[in-house]
Amino acid sequence: MYRPILDPLADSLALSALVAGLPIVTLFLLLGVLRVRAWLSALGALAVALLVSILAYSMPTGQALLTASQGATFALFPLVWTFGTAIWIYRMTVTSGHFDVLRRSFARVSDDQQVQALVIAFCFGSLLEGLAGQGTPVAITTVMLLALGFRPMKAATVALVANTVPAAFGPLGLPITTLARVTDLPTGDLGAMAGRQVPVIALFIPLLLVGMVGGRRGLRRTWHIALACGLSFALAQFLTSNYFAMALADIVAGLVSAVVVTVIARLWPPRRHDDPVIDTAAPAGPGTTVTPGEPSGPGEPSASGGSGRSGAPGGSGRPGRPTEQAVAVAGRTEVASDPPDTSVEVWRAYAPYLVIVAIFGLSQVPAIADALNAVTVTFNWPGLHLLTTSGAPSTLPVFRFNWLSSTGTLLVLAGLVTMAILRITVRTAVVTYGQTLASLRWAILTVCGLLALAFVMNGSGQTATLGTWMAGAGGLFALLSPILGWLGVALTGSDTSSNSLFGALQVTAAERAGLDPVLLAAANASGGVVGKMISLQNLTIAASAVGLDGREGDLFRRMFGWSVVLICAMAVLVGLQATPVLSWMVP
């Protein structure tokens, strides 16, 4: 049995924390500064974590390697199983030509790319996060933006920023219920507290999105729509989490904000009179610059909206009809005056996503959920024997193989229904899945290395050392509490995992510092949401979805500054909630 020690180096918690942080520093240095490929960065950080665990923490080599192997397996199932299947569904729609139909449909609902980014990345992405999570929103919304003419890098950055505020409650409140389980605090109180923190950030995310897509001009043109989107989302998320059903917070907020954006865009559309005309072969929004080396072939939509990426056959436009061309006019997606798609073709284009929503909704019906979970296999990882720092048996070696109720399996079911609706043959579907996995090989290696890193740091005690050291700040820990959650999500890619790692620690630190444990436990979940955009797991999914494999470092550098700004804002908010200034916000 291995029992980690919090201060293994000279009985000094500060020195031990300095060494424990080396794997994270290595990861950020390799990825963000030296621009090393993502899979090499992940493996390099893993190597450092193994060395620290064995040399500094005296963890047996065999136990360290077994912990890494469990983390890598967890990456394959359920993470790779989830986002790989999501991208497979997308590629089937490309093969059938229905993704072109979807693009034309969205372009006709609103031809403004800022509005499209709000509806797809923010509103629809929140719905997917509330139902599925685990990278599904990033994988799906990124390729949907591609189909509307967004450049690959722009599509990826927009999807990553949009997939922040929904993370605190999705999927179906799992991060909060997990937090309640590890802290022994009431689920309702934790959900209500998070619902009084995250919506404050949600107010500004739509404004940030339209600024990213259209620059200052785009922000001037669509500020009123973005503001309405943020206000409606924040209000719906607050009311649902506090007074209705916390598990449905993202689903309700996503639907409400989508309706509000659609109505406002129709009643008060973006201004047009000062828009110069840009006619390009590959659509680009205003303010978008094509940097040297940004692919215009792999992963970039052709003029017809089909992907030119190998392994993802380009769409044929409307099935059975000539392909129409798309142009970008100052942030608007315009299509040639081809006869409109029939209602049946439009329904088929939307069907895969409607099917996903329906299947995940049904899977949460208590009777169905119980039946799906009844076949879950739970076992201890062979040969792995770990204790916590307190000497209690660790839950880390427990592996839960929920093969029937997992997100990836439900997506496979959605894919089978999609095959029938889009009339995809079994052979085509199988070949497409194989091509999808082949194109994701480096992404799969990256995620395996990253989760192995997280498991090693957690099992050896490195994570606990870092958290305990930060908790020593006393009353100032209220400012650091969200940062701990941010760090956890940046490392693991999951708000649920971050809550599992640091939830109990937040409560212990709060009690020692005389702070409200509900406030700081919820701050872990709320601070974690802005860590999603710099999580290597999400960066890899986004880059792979749009054909930018190997450019995760570029995405990281674009996201890091905004992530720091947002976590500082969250830290200030939580710090004020710990004082009489905003203590009235604590339930």
XYZ file of C-alpha atoms in Angstrom:
587
model
C 0.000 0.000 0.000
C 1.332 3.404 -0.970
C 0.370 6.349 1.234
C 1.370 9.804 -0.073
C 3.012 12.393 2.162
C 2.135 16.059 1.698
C 5.616 17.391 2.489
C 8.134 14.709 1.430
C 11.010 17.139 0.815
C 12.714 18.299 4.019
C 9.288 18.366 5.710
C 8.674 21.601 3.816
C 5.255 22.045 2.222
C 6.440 25.023 0.137
C 9.465 23.167 -1.251
C 7.351 20.080 -1.916
C 4.732 22.183 -3.719
C 7.451 23.755 -5.851
C 8.595 20.314 -7.006
C 5.023 19.002 -7.319
C 4.240 21.802 -9.759
C 7.056 20.833 -12.154
C 4.861 18.598 -14.398
C 2.342 21.428 -14.908
C 5.095 23.950 -15.606
C 6.642 21.480 -18.069
C 3.326 21.048 -19.867
C 2.676 24.780 -20.230
C 6.294 25.491 -21.179
C 6.459 22.836 -23.886
C 3.040 23.640 -25.311
C 2.797 27.400 -24.983
C 6.403 28.615 -25.167
C 8.460 26.054 -27.065
C 5.532 25.125 -29.354
C 6.155 21.409 -29.024
C 3.444 19.187 -30.491
C 0.631 18.411 -28.053
C 1.279 14.680 -27.764
C 4.969 15.251 -27.064
C 4.099 17.937 -24.500
C 1.717 15.572 -22.714
C 4.218 12.718 -22.698
C 7.016 15.036 -21.560
C 4.938 16.295 -18.635
C 3.994 12.687 -17.810
C 7.658 11.709 -17.698
C 8.386 14.557 -15.269
C 5.383 13.558 -13.106
C 6.627 9.960 -12.937
C 10.108 11.095 -11.934
C 8.731 13.406 -9.240
C 6.438 10.683 -7.876
C 9.244 8.098 -7.715
C 12.188 10.273 -6.635
C 10.530 12.959 -4.513
C 7.441 11.164 -3.188
C 9.012 7.671 -2.901
C 6.141 6.087 -4.798
C 7.026 2.534 -5.923
C 7.822 2.468 -9.618
C 5.276 -0.263 -10.271
C 2.493 1.678 -8.543
C 3.378 4.828 -10.465
C 3.267 3.027 -13.820
C 0.015 1.259 -12.940
C -1.542 4.605 -12.020
C -0.458 6.017 -15.377
C -1.896 2.999 -17.199
C -5.256 3.468 -15.493
C -5.313 7.119 -16.517
C -4.505 6.243 -20.129
C -7.268 3.628 -20.159
C -9.712 6.145 -18.729
C -8.753 8.430 -21.616
C -9.691 5.739 -24.130
C -12.928 5.052 -22.320
C -14.936 7.189 -22.036
C -13.154 10.248 -23.522
C -11.878 9.007 -26.900
C -14.985 6.833 -27.200
C -17.045 10.016 -26.816
C -15.388 12.647 -28.994
C -14.328 10.126 -31.654
C -17.930 9.027 -32.098
C -19.154 12.627 -32.162
C -16.766 13.463 -35.007
C -17.813 10.237 -36.789
C -21.435 11.418 -36.838
C -20.331 14.723 -38.302
C -18.322 12.998 -41.030
C -21.307 10.916 -42.050
C -23.296 14.114 -42.606
C -20.429 15.447 -44.716
C -20.323 12.238 -46.759
C -24.056 12.395 -47.466
C -23.962 16.093 -48.352
C -26.377 17.061 -45.589
C -23.852 19.231 -43.806
C -24.073 21.578 -46.795
C -27.824 21.660 -46.306
C -27.320 22.477 -42.631
C -24.955 25.304 -43.504
C -27.424 26.808 -45.947
C -30.197 26.520 -43.384
C -28.259 28.352 -40.687
C -27.132 30.964 -43.187
C -30.763 31.684 -44.034
C -31.837 31.884 -40.388
C -29.185 34.571 -39.998
C -26.438 35.372 -42.482
C -24.395 37.150 -39.813
C -21.483 35.122 -38.508
C -21.617 36.790 -35.101
C -25.209 35.629 -34.640
C -24.337 32.175 -35.958
C -21.518 31.903 -33.417
C -23.917 32.771 -30.591
C -26.628 30.333 -31.664
C -24.338 27.395 -32.472
C -21.282 27.672 -30.220
C -22.896 29.268 -27.168
C -26.578 28.272 -27.119
C -26.489 24.889 -28.875
C -23.126 24.111 -27.275
C -24.638 24.739 -23.827
C -27.427 22.315 -24.650
C -24.905 19.645 -25.660
C -22.807 20.280 -22.537
C -25.906 19.919 -20.395
C -26.708 16.591 -22.027
C -23.364 14.983 -22.866
C -20.233 16.931 -21.932
C -16.827 15.229 -22.229
C -15.751 17.264 -25.251
C -18.906 16.594 -27.274
C -19.926 20.301 -27.536
C -16.477 21.325 -28.773
C -16.286 18.487 -31.315
C -19.741 19.138 -32.763
C -20.027 22.938 -32.687
C -16.545 23.409 -34.132
C -17.350 21.477 -37.282
C -20.769 23.144 -37.538
C -19.031 26.525 -37.584
C -16.666 25.207 -40.240
C -19.651 24.356 -42.413
C -20.801 27.975 -42.165
C -17.515 29.305 -43.545
C -15.520 29.978 -40.375
C -11.777 29.566 -40.697
C -10.496 26.501 -38.792
C -8.620 28.510 -36.152
C -11.552 30.882 -35.688
C -14.037 28.019 -35.391
C -11.877 26.287 -32.785
C -11.321 29.393 -30.644
C -15.000 30.350 -30.686
C -16.072 26.833 -29.682
C -13.513 26.718 -26.861
C -14.567 30.061 -25.373
C -18.251 29.161 -25.651
C -17.689 25.874 -23.809
C -16.870 27.577 -20.498
C -19.858 28.704 -18.418
C -21.967 25.587 -19.130
C -19.252 23.344 -17.653
C -20.210 24.037 -14.023
C -23.541 22.197 -14.335
C -23.177 19.827 -17.271
C -23.746 17.069 -18.052
C -27.014 17.049 -16.104
C -25.488 18.486 -12.962
C -22.795 15.797 -12.661
C -19.996 18.197 -11.562
C -22.163 19.518 -8.715
C -23.438 16.113 -7.585
C -19.847 14.852 -7.601
C -18.803 17.864 -5.542
C -21.566 17.154 -3.043
C -20.485 13.534 -2.753
C -16.837 14.320 -1.971
C -17.614 17.202 0.422
C -20.753 15.916 2.206
C -22.412 19.275 1.537
C -26.025 19.645 0.310
C -26.313 19.395 -3.471
C -28.972 22.106 -3.524
C -26.778 24.615 -1.690
C -23.777 23.934 -3.925
C -25.877 24.251 -7.080
C -27.452 27.468 -5.854
C -24.058 28.953 -4.960
C -22.561 28.071 -8.341
C -25.691 29.593 -9.862
C -24.768 32.875 -8.180
C -21.216 32.871 -9.515
C -21.125 31.429 -13.044
C -23.980 33.579 -14.467
C -21.947 36.717 -13.699
C -19.264 35.497 -16.128
C -21.943 34.267 -18.554
C -23.085 37.859 -19.027
C -19.849 38.720 -20.832
C -19.002 35.558 -22.787
C -21.369 36.364 -25.733
C -19.822 39.831 -26.027
C -16.380 38.230 -26.089
C -17.527 35.778 -28.772
C -18.856 38.406 -31.184
C -15.687 40.426 -30.619
C -13.563 37.400 -31.494
C -15.550 36.722 -34.657
C -16.021 40.261 -35.973
C -13.558 42.452 -34.117
C -14.591 45.922 -32.958
C -16.811 46.451 -35.984
C -18.618 43.202 -35.362
C -19.070 44.127 -31.711
C -20.561 47.486 -32.658
C -22.969 45.796 -35.051
C -24.163 42.997 -32.772
C -23.609 44.186 -29.192
C -27.344 44.325 -28.507
C -27.843 40.700 -29.605
C -24.843 39.516 -27.572
C -26.054 41.428 -24.523
C -29.536 39.933 -24.833
C -27.965 36.482 -25.207
C -25.817 36.897 -22.096
C -28.613 38.364 -19.986
C -31.150 35.687 -20.927
C -28.639 32.865 -20.415
C -27.451 34.191 -17.060
C -30.977 34.769 -15.773
C -32.203 31.344 -16.908
C -29.138 29.611 -15.429
C -29.569 31.440 -12.119
C -33.298 30.781 -11.796
C -33.052 27.130 -12.849
C -30.134 26.287 -10.538
C -31.647 28.088 -7.550
C -35.381 27.485 -7.842
C -36.098 24.714 -10.330
C -33.706 21.843 -11.108
C -29.956 22.347 -10.961
C -29.332 19.445 -13.360
C -31.272 21.254 -16.104
C -29.565 24.632 -15.712
C -27.531 24.479 -18.935
C -30.312 22.905 -20.985
C -32.878 25.540 -19.997
C -30.382 28.397 -20.334
C -29.252 27.207 -23.777
C -32.789 26.919 -25.111
C -33.958 30.241 -23.652
C -30.963 32.168 -24.966
C -31.312 30.574 -28.429
C -34.918 31.772 -28.672
C -33.973 35.249 -27.451
C -31.089 35.556 -29.952
C -33.284 34.429 -32.844
C -36.069 36.879 -31.966
C -33.766 39.856 -31.344
C -31.809 39.153 -34.544
C -35.066 39.276 -36.523
C -36.537 42.341 -34.787
C -33.258 44.310 -34.540
C -30.812 42.836 -37.041
C -27.149 43.881 -37.173
C -26.467 47.085 -39.082
C -25.357 46.711 -42.712
C -24.818 50.176 -44.166
C -21.111 50.470 -43.296
C -20.109 46.960 -44.377
C -17.509 46.666 -47.159
C -17.905 43.669 -49.448
C -15.367 40.880 -49.423
C -15.685 38.083 -51.932
C -13.430 35.126 -51.245
C -13.251 31.501 -52.230
C -13.072 30.439 -48.585
C -15.431 32.440 -46.354
C -13.920 34.445 -43.526
C -15.487 36.754 -40.995
C -14.521 40.401 -40.527
C -11.271 40.869 -38.733
C -10.162 37.377 -39.686
C -6.617 37.236 -40.947
C -5.207 34.167 -42.567
C -1.839 33.587 -41.003
C 0.911 31.865 -42.921
C 0.707 28.173 -42.352
C -3.025 28.207 -41.580
C -4.366 25.404 -43.735
C -6.686 26.245 -46.558
C -6.982 22.620 -47.585
C -7.088 20.054 -44.779
C -9.948 20.837 -42.454
C -10.897 23.986 -44.383
C -14.345 24.066 -45.915
C -14.398 24.303 -49.652
C -16.594 26.782 -51.451
C -19.377 24.274 -51.182
C -18.935 23.866 -47.458
C -17.606 20.307 -47.714
C -14.415 19.386 -45.974
C -11.324 18.784 -48.025
C -9.773 16.839 -45.224
C -8.558 13.364 -45.939
C -10.773 10.757 -44.419
C -13.762 13.088 -44.484
C -15.166 12.944 -47.969
C -16.371 16.267 -49.211
C -20.086 16.812 -49.417
C -21.808 16.927 -52.721
C -23.834 19.984 -51.824
C -27.551 19.327 -51.953
C -27.992 15.600 -52.581
C -28.624 15.140 -56.271
C -28.135 18.825 -57.160
C -25.177 20.975 -58.211
C -23.102 22.371 -55.366
C -23.660 26.040 -54.635
C -20.927 28.476 -53.690
C -20.689 30.449 -50.454
C -19.061 33.852 -50.008
C -18.360 35.976 -46.961
C -19.635 39.537 -47.012
C -18.246 41.384 -43.990
C -19.120 38.697 -41.527
C -22.206 37.419 -43.344
C -22.480 34.011 -44.941
C -24.169 34.365 -48.313
C -25.098 31.632 -50.738
C -25.838 31.696 -54.445
C -29.476 31.970 -55.488
C -29.942 28.238 -55.965
C -33.466 26.837 -55.407
C -34.032 26.384 -51.667
C -33.618 23.009 -50.030
C -36.780 21.025 -49.545
C -38.215 20.701 -46.054
C -37.315 16.987 -46.048
C -33.660 17.723 -46.814
C -33.505 20.385 -44.091
C -35.101 18.014 -41.581
C -32.534 15.335 -42.416
C -29.702 17.837 -41.957
C -30.913 18.738 -38.463
C -31.903 15.168 -37.596
C -28.520 13.958 -36.217
C -28.465 16.726 -33.623
C -32.149 16.358 -32.780
C -31.534 12.635 -32.341
C -28.595 13.335 -29.998
C -30.746 15.625 -27.859
C -33.618 13.117 -27.798
C -31.451 10.127 -26.893
C -29.586 11.903 -24.122
C -32.840 13.325 -22.801
C -34.439 9.883 -22.685
C -31.346 8.393 -21.066
C -31.982 10.578 -18.026
C -35.497 9.271 -17.422
C -35.089 7.482 -14.045
C -36.358 4.081 -15.227
C -34.168 4.139 -18.347
C -31.138 5.487 -16.476
C -31.445 2.723 -13.882
C -31.639 0.068 -16.602
C -28.574 1.462 -18.395
C -26.545 1.697 -15.197
C -27.560 -1.788 -14.047
C -24.952 -3.369 -16.310
C -22.094 -1.139 -15.163
C -18.983 -3.069 -14.161
C -16.920 -1.654 -11.288
C -13.551 -3.104 -10.293
C -10.229 -2.159 -8.702
C -7.378 -1.613 -11.138
C -5.280 -4.820 -10.984
C -2.189 -4.467 -8.817
C -2.865 -0.855 -7.830
C -3.064 -0.297 -4.054
C -3.267 3.309 -2.881
C -4.179 5.159 0.295
C -5.078 8.817 0.753
C -2.910 11.192 2.771
C -5.139 10.472 5.789
C -4.541 6.723 5.502
C -8.003 5.835 4.184
C -8.355 3.600 1.101
C -8.183 5.700 -2.063
C -11.009 5.602 -4.580
C -8.594 6.322 -7.442
C -7.932 2.632 -8.298
C -11.694 2.040 -8.761
C -12.526 1.807 -12.474
C -16.158 2.205 -13.526
C -16.874 0.590 -16.889
C -20.335 1.942 -17.683
C -20.271 0.567 -21.209
C -24.003 0.941 -21.863
C -24.754 4.284 -20.209
C -21.578 6.086 -21.309
C -21.803 9.160 -23.500
C -19.903 7.454 -26.326
C -22.292 4.497 -26.418
C -25.319 6.789 -26.534
C -23.638 8.668 -29.389
C -23.145 5.356 -31.225
C -26.890 4.792 -30.915
C -27.472 8.282 -32.276
C -25.089 7.451 -35.125
C -27.054 4.301 -36.020
C -30.277 6.301 -36.170
C -28.448 8.922 -38.254
C -27.353 6.210 -40.695
C -30.978 5.253 -41.255
C -32.181 8.840 -41.640
C -29.367 9.884 -44.007
C -29.407 6.504 -45.811
C -25.766 5.775 -45.063
C -24.740 2.192 -45.811
C -23.115 0.047 -43.146
C -19.917 -0.216 -45.197
C -19.688 3.576 -45.594
C -20.297 4.107 -41.876
C -17.638 1.581 -40.861
C -15.083 3.000 -43.303
C -15.846 6.524 -42.079
C -15.353 5.472 -38.446
C -12.014 3.893 -39.304
C -10.918 7.040 -41.135
C -12.008 9.126 -38.162
C -9.912 7.120 -35.707
C -6.928 7.209 -38.065
C -7.106 10.987 -38.327
C -7.360 11.259 -34.530
C -4.337 9.092 -33.739
C -2.224 11.963 -32.399
C -5.171 13.407 -30.502
C -5.765 10.010 -28.903
C -2.114 9.768 -27.857
C -2.303 13.300 -26.423
C -5.386 12.619 -24.331
C -3.946 9.329 -23.059
C -0.761 11.097 -21.953
C -2.703 13.913 -20.346
C -5.009 11.682 -18.285
C -2.076 9.477 -17.285
C -0.377 12.657 -16.046
C -3.436 13.663 -14.020
C -3.766 10.217 -12.423
C -0.073 10.065 -11.485
C -0.160 13.520 -9.886
C -3.304 12.614 -7.980
C -2.186 9.145 -6.867
C 1.290 10.165 -5.787
C 0.067 13.123 -3.727
C 1.446 15.914 -5.915
C -2.009 17.401 -6.463
C -2.827 17.275 -2.738
C 0.471 18.995 -1.928
C -0.287 21.856 -4.306
C -3.796 22.277 -2.951
C -2.750 22.149 0.702
C -0.003 24.687 0.095
C -2.490 27.094 -1.514
C -4.915 26.524 1.366
C -2.277 27.900 3.728
C -3.149 31.420 2.580
C -5.810 31.633 5.309
C -8.487 34.265 4.677
C -6.919 35.116 1.328
C -7.725 31.592 0.201
C -11.110 32.908 -0.964
C -9.204 34.586 -3.805
C -7.176 31.449 -4.549
C -10.059 28.986 -4.299
C -11.365 29.508 -7.886
C -7.779 29.368 -9.172
C -7.430 25.888 -7.698
C -10.504 24.782 -9.656
C -9.126 26.503 -12.765
C -5.867 24.609 -12.406
C -7.703 21.316 -11.905
C -9.773 21.695 -15.070
C -6.804 22.935 -17.102
C -5.006 19.755 -16.107
C -7.815 17.173 -16.344
C -10.156 18.813 -18.872
C -13.169 18.113 -16.652
C -14.955 20.161 -14.006
C -16.184 16.886 -12.533
C -12.618 15.594 -12.196
C -11.440 18.886 -10.727
C -14.204 18.753 -8.124
C -13.176 15.203 -7.272
C -9.554 16.276 -6.838
C -10.013 19.467 -4.858
C -13.561 19.473 -3.452
C -12.718 18.021 -0.028
C -9.591 20.149 0.161
C -11.647 23.319 -0.427
C -13.906 22.446 2.501
C -10.964 21.687 4.803
C -9.261 24.947 3.866
C -12.481 26.899 4.372
C -12.975 25.487 7.869
C -9.371 26.267 8.813
C -9.676 29.830 7.516
C -13.114 30.462 9.011
C -14.760 30.795 5.583
C -18.043 29.380 4.309
C -17.372 25.839 2.972
C -20.310 26.030 0.540
C -18.858 29.199 -0.972
C -15.387 27.781 -1.550
C -16.545 24.347 -2.679
C -18.791 25.981 -5.293
C -15.914 28.297 -6.235
C -13.934 25.230 -7.249
C -16.594 24.371 -9.831
C -17.124 27.970 -10.909
C -13.426 28.730 -11.295
C -12.954 25.525 -13.233
C -15.211 26.620 -16.064
C -12.698 29.116 -17.442
C -9.987 26.472 -17.321
C -11.829 24.538 -20.043
C -10.520 26.781 -22.807
C -6.876 25.989 -21.986
C -7.369 22.326 -21.157
C -5.118 20.282 -23.423
C -7.920 17.747 -23.736
C -10.313 20.334 -25.207
C -7.558 21.969 -27.256
C -6.771 18.596 -28.824
C -10.412 17.844 -29.579
C -10.931 21.252 -31.185
C -7.737 21.082 -33.240
C -8.486 17.561 -34.464
C -12.065 18.425 -35.392
C -10.958 21.150 -37.811
C -7.772 19.582 -39.188
C -5.286 21.615 -37.168
C -3.439 18.667 -35.642
C -0.135 19.829 -34.201
C -1.298 23.411 -33.697
C -2.680 22.996 -30.206
C 0.057 25.346 -29.014
C -1.293 28.117 -31.246
C -4.756 27.588 -29.762
C -3.311 27.602 -26.253
C -1.602 30.942 -26.768
C -4.817 32.472 -28.139
C -6.856 31.176 -25.205
C -4.461 31.671 -22.302
C -4.783 35.450 -21.960
C -8.573 35.387 -21.937
C -8.573 32.485 -19.509
C -6.360 34.442 -17.091
C -8.581 37.537 -17.354
C -11.718 35.513 -16.643
C -10.255 33.583 -13.712
C -9.071 36.851 -12.154
C -12.610 38.203 -12.482
C -14.004 35.054 -10.854
C -11.414 35.277 -8.058
C -12.448 38.862 -7.304
C -16.121 37.868 -7.282
C -15.561 34.973 -4.851
C -13.287 37.130 -2.709
C -16.034 39.756 -2.398
C -18.622 37.062 -1.648
C -16.443 36.065 1.311
C -16.734 39.620 2.690
C -19.754 41.652 3.852
C -19.772 43.389 0.455
C -21.348 40.423 -1.382
C -21.959 37.936 1.431
C -25.691 38.343 0.781
C -25.171 36.249 -2.367
C -24.237 33.159 -0.318
C -27.285 30.911 0.295
